[in-house]
Amino acid sequence: MAAFDPWDPDFLADPYPAYAELRARGRVQYFESTQQWLVPHHADVSALLRDRRLGRTYQHRFTHEEFGRSAPAPEHEPFHTLNDHGMLDLEPPDHTRIRRLVSKAFTPRTVERLKPYVARLAGELVDGLVREGGGDLLADVAEPLPVAVIAEMLGIPEADRAPLRPWSADICGMYELNPSEDTAAKAVRASVEFSDYLRELIAERRKEPGDDLISGLIEAHDEGDRLTEQEMISTAVLLLNAGHEATVNATVNGWYALFRNPAQLAALRADHSLVPTAIEELMRYDTPLQLFERWVLDEIEIDGTTIPRGAEIAMLFGSANHDPAVFHDPARLDLTRRDNPHISFSAGIHYCIGAPLARLELAASMTALLERAPTLTLAAEPKRKPNFVIRGLEGLGVEVG
């Protein structure tokens, strides 16, 4: 297992050769450092994402003691209250109920209505980058776009938006492998502050509803069933965290990949109609979310290996997206790739509800950069974030000639 080391800077720089070794060793392997079963093949990951013997939580069926697990530390409770009431970490029937209610507010029409705003904002951000002759693509374009879009959708006033990104970053630190106590403390503080803010905003929207998503979540009902206040808070935080972490990292990972593949970048600049397939290929090529965890609720068997109830499975999205059994020449960036069943947005009941919005944002920023900054070049080699699960860069310095 020496090749797979999610804390090694060399591995983080390029985990894909190590994934190839994992796939060659078999369909499932135990990783002692995190006490997880690693699943590296596309077919298995795709099937397990849909397998109801696995779950994002086990508390709908078992107590911590029955499942052989320890309860979270009491001082971490605010994070877990926030996290455990979001649909990403729930299973049916709660997941089904919340997703159905959220879908009544977060509709395709909601996303479609945002399209002019997203395109205009992307253009303005890129124009600012061009005026300065370059800058940090992450800080100047990739980050402010999805944060502003999610905030606009939720109805968070512009004057209140500055803490959103820091809150999100601190909360998402808990999704890394074996997070430290300092990481947990930051996540708890951010969970309390973000929840308190949203509680006040929900109270305001109850008094004066608008056409924003918070008002929609308050109004959403089905046969008398409504979201609780905590479910609304957890949903709003989930939409921000998932909705912009993936988009930010897909943007900078994608442009860094394009700079390292100049022939593909030249083809994209010559034919902007490639943008839709380019987005899918870039999300496959350097996957923003590398790993997704599930608990084993009922004993399963993978390739003759029995994995008991109470174990945790780590599905390696980055490896699955480079599986040669599914993707021809997976190490090659091919912006014309049509047969591209990547799983970067997950699958099954936990398929990303915000995938259409993410695609809209990625297309808007890419189109704006192609049209308004056609001479964009890499200014310096970027530094990778020291994270494995959520894969991204510290920044991406660019120049506009």
Coordinates of C-alpha atoms in Angstrom, one line a residue, residues 93 109 322:
P93 CA -36.8 7.9 4.7
R109 CA -36.4 26.9 -13.4
H322 CA -9.2 6.9 -14.7

